[in-house]
Coordinates of C-alpha atoms and ligand atoms in Angstrom, one line a residue:
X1 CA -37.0 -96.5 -36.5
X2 CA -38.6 -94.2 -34.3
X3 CA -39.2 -91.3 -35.7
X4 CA -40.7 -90.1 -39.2
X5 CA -37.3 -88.3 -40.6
X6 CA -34.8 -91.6 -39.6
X7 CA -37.5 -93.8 -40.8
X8 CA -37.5 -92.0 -44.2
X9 CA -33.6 -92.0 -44.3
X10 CA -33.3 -95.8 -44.3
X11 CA -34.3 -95.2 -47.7
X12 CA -32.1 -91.9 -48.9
X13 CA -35.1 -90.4 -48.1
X14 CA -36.4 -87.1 -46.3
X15 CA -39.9 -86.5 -44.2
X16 CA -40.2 -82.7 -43.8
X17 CA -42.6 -80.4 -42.5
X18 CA -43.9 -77.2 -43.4
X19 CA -42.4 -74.5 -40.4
X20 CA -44.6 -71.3 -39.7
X21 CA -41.2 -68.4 -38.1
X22 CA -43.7 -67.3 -35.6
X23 CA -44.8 -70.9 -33.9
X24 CA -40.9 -71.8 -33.5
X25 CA -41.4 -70.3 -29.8
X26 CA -44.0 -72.8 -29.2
X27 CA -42.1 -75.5 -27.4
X28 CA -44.9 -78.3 -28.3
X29 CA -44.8 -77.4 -31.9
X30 CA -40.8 -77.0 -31.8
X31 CA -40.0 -80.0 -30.4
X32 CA -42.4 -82.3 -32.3
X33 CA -40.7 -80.6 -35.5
X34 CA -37.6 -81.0 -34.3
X35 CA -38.0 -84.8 -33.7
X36 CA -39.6 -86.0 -36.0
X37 CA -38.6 -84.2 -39.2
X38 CA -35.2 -84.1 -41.4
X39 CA -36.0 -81.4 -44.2
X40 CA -37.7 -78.2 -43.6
X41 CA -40.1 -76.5 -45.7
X42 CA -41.1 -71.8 -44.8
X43 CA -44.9 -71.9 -44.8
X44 CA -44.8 -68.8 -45.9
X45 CA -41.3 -66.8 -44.8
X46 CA -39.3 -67.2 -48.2
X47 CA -42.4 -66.2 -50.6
X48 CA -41.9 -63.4 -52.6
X49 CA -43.7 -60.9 -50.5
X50 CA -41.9 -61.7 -47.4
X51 CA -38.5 -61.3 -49.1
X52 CA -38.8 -58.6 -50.9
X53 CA -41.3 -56.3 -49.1
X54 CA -40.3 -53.5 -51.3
X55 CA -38.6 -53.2 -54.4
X56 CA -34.8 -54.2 -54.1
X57 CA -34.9 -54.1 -50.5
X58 CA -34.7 -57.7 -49.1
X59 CA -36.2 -59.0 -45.7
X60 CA -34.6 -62.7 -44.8
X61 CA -35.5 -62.0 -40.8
X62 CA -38.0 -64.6 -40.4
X63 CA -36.7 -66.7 -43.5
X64 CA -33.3 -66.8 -41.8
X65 CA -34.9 -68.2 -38.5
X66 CA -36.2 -70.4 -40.2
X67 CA -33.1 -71.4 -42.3
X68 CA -31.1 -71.7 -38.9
X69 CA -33.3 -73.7 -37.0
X70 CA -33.0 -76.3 -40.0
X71 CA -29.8 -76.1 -40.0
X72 CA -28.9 -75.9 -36.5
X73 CA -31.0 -79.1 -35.5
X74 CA -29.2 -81.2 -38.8
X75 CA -32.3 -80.5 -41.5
X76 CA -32.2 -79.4 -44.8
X77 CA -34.1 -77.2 -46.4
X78 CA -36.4 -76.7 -49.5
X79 CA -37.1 -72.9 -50.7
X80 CA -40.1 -72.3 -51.8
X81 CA -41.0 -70.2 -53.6
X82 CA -39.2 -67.7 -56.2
X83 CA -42.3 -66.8 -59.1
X84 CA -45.7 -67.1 -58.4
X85 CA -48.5 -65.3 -59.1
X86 CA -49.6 -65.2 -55.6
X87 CA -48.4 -64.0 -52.1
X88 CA -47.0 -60.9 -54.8
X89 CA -46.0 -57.8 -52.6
X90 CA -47.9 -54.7 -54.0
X91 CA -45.1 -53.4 -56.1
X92 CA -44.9 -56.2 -57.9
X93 CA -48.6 -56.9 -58.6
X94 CA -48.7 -53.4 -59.8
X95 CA -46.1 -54.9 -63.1
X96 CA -46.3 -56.2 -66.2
X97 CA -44.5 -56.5 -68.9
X98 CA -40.5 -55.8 -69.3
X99 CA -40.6 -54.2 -65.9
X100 CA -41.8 -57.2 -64.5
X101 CA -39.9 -59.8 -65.8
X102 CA -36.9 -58.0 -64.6
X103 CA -37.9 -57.5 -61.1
X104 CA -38.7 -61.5 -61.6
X105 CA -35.4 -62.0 -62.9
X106 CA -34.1 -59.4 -59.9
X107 CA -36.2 -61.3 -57.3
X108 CA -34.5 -65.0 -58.4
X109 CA -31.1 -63.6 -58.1
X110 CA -31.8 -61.4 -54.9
X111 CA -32.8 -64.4 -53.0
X112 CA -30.7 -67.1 -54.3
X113 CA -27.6 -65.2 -53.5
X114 CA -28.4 -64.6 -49.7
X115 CA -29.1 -68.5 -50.0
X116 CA -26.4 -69.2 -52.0
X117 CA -25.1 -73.0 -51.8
X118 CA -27.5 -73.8 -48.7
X119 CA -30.8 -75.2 -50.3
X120 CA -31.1 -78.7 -51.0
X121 CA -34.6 -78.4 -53.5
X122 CA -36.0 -74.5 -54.8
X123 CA -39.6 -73.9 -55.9
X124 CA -38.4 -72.0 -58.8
X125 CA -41.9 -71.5 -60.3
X126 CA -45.1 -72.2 -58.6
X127 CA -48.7 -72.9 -59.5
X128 CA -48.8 -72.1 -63.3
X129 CA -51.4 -74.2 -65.2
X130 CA -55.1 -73.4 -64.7
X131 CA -57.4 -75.9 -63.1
X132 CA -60.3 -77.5 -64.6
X133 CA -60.1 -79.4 -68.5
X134 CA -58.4 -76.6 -70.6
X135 CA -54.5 -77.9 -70.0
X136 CA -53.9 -73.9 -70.3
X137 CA -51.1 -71.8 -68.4
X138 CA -52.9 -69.7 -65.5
X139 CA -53.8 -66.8 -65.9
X140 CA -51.6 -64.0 -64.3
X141 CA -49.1 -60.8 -64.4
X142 CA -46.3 -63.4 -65.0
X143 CA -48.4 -65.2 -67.9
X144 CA -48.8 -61.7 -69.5
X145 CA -45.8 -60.7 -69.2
X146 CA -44.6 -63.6 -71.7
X147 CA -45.2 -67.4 -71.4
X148 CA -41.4 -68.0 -71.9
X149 CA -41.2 -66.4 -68.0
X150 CA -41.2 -70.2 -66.7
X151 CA -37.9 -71.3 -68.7
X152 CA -36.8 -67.5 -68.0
X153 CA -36.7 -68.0 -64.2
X154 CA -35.2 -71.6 -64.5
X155 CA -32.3 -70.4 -66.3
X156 CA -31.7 -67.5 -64.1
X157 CA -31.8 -69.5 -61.1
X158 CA -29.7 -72.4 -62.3
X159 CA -27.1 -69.2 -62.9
X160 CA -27.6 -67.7 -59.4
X161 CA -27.2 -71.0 -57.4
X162 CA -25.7 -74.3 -59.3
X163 CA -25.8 -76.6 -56.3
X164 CA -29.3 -75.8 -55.7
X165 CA -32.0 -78.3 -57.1
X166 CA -34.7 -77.0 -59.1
X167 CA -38.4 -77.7 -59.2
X168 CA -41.8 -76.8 -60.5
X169 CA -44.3 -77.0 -58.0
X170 CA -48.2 -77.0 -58.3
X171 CA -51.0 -78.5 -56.9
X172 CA -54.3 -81.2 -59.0
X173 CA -51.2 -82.8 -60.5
X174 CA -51.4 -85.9 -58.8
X175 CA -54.1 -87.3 -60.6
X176 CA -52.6 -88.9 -64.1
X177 CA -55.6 -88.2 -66.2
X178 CA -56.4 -84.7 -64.9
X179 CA -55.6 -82.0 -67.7
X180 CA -53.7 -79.8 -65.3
X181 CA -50.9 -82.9 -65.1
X182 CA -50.9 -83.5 -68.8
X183 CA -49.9 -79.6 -69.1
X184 CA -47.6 -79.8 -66.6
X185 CA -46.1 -83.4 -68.3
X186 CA -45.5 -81.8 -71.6
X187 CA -43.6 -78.6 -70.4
X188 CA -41.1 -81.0 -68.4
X189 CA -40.5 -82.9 -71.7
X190 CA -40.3 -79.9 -73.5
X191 CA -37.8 -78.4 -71.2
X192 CA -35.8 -81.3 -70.8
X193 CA -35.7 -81.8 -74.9
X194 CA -34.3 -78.0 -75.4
X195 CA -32.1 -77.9 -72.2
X196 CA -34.1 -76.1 -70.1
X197 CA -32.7 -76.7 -66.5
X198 CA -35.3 -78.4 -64.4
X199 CA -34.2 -80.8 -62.3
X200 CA -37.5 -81.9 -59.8
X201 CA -41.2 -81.2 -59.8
X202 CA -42.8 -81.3 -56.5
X203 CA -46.3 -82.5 -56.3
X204 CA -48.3 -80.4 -53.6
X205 CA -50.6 -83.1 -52.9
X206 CA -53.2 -81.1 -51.0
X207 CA -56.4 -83.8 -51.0
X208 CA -59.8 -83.3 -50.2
X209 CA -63.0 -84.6 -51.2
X210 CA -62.6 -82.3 -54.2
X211 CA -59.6 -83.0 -54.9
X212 CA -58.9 -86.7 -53.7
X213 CA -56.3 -89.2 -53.7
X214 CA -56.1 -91.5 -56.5
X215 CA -53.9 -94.6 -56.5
X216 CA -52.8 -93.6 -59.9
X217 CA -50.5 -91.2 -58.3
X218 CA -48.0 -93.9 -58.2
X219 CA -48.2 -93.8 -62.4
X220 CA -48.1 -90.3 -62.2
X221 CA -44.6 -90.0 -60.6
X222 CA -43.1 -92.8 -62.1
X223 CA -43.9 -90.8 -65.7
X224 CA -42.4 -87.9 -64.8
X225 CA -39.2 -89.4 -63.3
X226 CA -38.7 -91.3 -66.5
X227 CA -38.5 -88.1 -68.2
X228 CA -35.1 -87.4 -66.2
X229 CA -36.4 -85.2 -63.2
X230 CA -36.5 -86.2 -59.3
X231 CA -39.9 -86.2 -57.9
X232 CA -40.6 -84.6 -54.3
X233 CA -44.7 -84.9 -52.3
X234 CA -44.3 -81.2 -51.2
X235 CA -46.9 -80.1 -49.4
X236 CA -49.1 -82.8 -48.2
X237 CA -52.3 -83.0 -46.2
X238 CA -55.4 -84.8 -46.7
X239 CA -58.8 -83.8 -45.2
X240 CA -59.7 -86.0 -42.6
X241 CA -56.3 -87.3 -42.7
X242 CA -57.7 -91.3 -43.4
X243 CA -54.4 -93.7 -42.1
X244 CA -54.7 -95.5 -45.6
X245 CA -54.1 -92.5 -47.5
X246 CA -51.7 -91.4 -45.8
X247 CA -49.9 -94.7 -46.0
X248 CA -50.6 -94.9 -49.8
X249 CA -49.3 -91.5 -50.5
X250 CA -46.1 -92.6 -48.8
X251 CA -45.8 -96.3 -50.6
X252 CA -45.9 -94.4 -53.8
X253 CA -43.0 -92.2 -53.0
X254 CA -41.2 -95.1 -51.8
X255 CA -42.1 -97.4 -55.0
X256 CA -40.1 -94.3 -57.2
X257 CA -36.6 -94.6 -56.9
X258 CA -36.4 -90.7 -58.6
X259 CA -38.8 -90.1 -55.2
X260 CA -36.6 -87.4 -53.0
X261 CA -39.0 -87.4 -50.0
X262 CA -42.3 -86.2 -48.6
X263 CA -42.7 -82.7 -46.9
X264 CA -46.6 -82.5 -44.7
X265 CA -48.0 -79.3 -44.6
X266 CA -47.7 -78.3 -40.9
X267 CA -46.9 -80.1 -37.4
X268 CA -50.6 -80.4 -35.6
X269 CA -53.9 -79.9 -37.2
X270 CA -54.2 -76.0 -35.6
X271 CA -51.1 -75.1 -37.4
X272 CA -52.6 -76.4 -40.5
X273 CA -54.2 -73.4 -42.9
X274 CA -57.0 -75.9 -43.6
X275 CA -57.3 -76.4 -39.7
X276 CA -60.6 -76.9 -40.1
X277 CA -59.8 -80.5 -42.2
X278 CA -57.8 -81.7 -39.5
X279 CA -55.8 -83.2 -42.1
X280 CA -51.9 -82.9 -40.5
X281 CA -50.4 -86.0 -38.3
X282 CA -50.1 -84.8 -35.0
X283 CA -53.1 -83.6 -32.6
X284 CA -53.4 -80.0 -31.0
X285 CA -52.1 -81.5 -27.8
X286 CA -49.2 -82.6 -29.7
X287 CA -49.8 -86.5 -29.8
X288 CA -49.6 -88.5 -32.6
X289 CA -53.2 -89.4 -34.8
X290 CA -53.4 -93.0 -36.0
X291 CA -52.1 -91.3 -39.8
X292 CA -48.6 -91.0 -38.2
X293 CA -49.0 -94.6 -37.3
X294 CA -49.7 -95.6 -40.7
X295 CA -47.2 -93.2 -42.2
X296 CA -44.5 -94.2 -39.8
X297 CA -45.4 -98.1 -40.6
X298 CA -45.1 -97.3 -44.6
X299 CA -41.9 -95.7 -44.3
Ligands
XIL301 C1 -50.3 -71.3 -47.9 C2 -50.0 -71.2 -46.4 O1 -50.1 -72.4 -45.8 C3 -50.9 -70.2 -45.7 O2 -50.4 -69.9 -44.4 C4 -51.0 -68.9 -46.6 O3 -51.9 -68.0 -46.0 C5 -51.3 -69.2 -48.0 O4 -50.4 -70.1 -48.5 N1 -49.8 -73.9 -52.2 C6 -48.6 -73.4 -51.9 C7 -48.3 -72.9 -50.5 O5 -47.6 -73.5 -52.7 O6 -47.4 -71.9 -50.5 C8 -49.6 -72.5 -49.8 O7 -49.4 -72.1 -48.5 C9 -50.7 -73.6 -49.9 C10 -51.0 -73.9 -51.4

């Protein structure tokens, strides 16, 4: 195959890309995207301060052309993200407590509904263990405001859209003996033995020399696929953007059957947010770095 989505597909599989509304009128960047990718991640466009820019007043303008760009070139699309504690809008930062676990509950249902039926994967919940050794829940308004808010807005959103899958998504979870997965392991388990709905955990996979690849990434998603969820790389880059990692990451995707796919983190290295790294697949001029050689061979 010849390009990175039908290569994936051979496989069931999906290679997305992360899409920024306001580069879609860049016709380098729009026609690599279009291309090369089959699923469609918003960079930003369906975050929480985007959608609901005030309270109970939804904004889908620059979701939507995203959503219709997907759609309209035959790519689906993975929502990201409906509870986090960052990218709040300033209403929201301002809660706690009751009031804020109902403008959470609000914000899942307000969101879903416009999208109703039309998302393949959701980020229900995003980035909610702490880094470092403690295993611990991060920090935040949404901690405060009870730690039951995770299995809160899992229920709520399997009510608001059925057909949609749904995944926790965070990032230094790759790593199999890192605290920060171990956390994230046992809350899967846990929901899955009470009948919390949780379908998929997505696996940022954002590596730098801080936080670097390790080959026991493959364990990693094999464990939590045997616990009954899909598996999804969500967000990847990787600093530098080294062929062999790139080609690793993808061979452990492809050696876990529960593996949905593998979403990169923006077209060309100057669309990346860590440009700096150049850590994306395609160059500024829009060719294609020896990673998308590796990644396309892997696939
Ligand atoms: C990043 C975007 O790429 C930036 O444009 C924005 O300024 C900040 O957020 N984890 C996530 C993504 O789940 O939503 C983040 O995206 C990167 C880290």
């Amino acid at each position: 195959e010849s390009t990175l989505g039908a290569a994936a597909a051979q496989s069931g599989r999906y290679f997305g890309v992360a899409i920024a509304a306001n580069r879609l009128s860049d016709s380098t960047y729009q026609s690599i995207a279009n291309r090369e990718f089959n699923s469609v991640t918003a960079e930003n466009e369906m975050k929480i301060d985007a959608t609901e820019p005030q309270r109970g007043q939804f904004n889908f303008q620059n979701a939507d052309r995203i959503y219709n760009w997907a759609v309209q070139n035959g790519k689906e699309v993975r929502g990201h993200t409906l509870a986090w504690h960052s990218q709040q809008p300033g209403w929201m930062q301002s809660l706690s407590g009751s009031a804020l676990r109902q403008a959470m509950i609000d914000h899942i249902n307000g969101v879903m509904a416009h999208y109703k039926g039309k998302i393949a994967q959701w980020d229900v919940v995003n980035e909610a263990f702490a880094d470092g050794s403690s295993g611990a829940r991060r920090d935040s308004n949404l901690e405060r405001s009870g730690s039951d808010w995770i299995e809160v807005a899992f229920r709520t959103a399997r009510a608001a859209d059925p057909s949609a899958k749904l995944c926790y998504n965070d990032y230094n979870v790759e790593n199999w003996t890192w605290a920060k997965t171990q956390a994230m392991y046992r809350m899967v388990k846990d929901f899955k033995q009470r009948g919390v709905p949780i379908d998929c955990v997505g696996f940022q996979s954002h590596f730098n020399s801080g936080s670097p690849y390790n080959s026991n990434f493959r364990t990693t998603l094999q464990e939590f696929a045997a616990l009954g969820v899909d598996v999804a790389i969500t967000e990847l880059d990787i600093q530098g953007a080294s062929p062999t990692t790139y080609a690793a990451v993808v061979n452990d995707c492809l050696a876990v059957s529960r593996c949905l796919g593998v979403t990169v983190w923006g077209v060309r290295d100057m669309d990346s947010w860590r440009s700096g790294d150049t850590p994306l697949l395609f160059n500024n001029d829009g060719s294609k770095k020896q990673a998308y050689n590796a990644v396309l061979n892997a696939l």
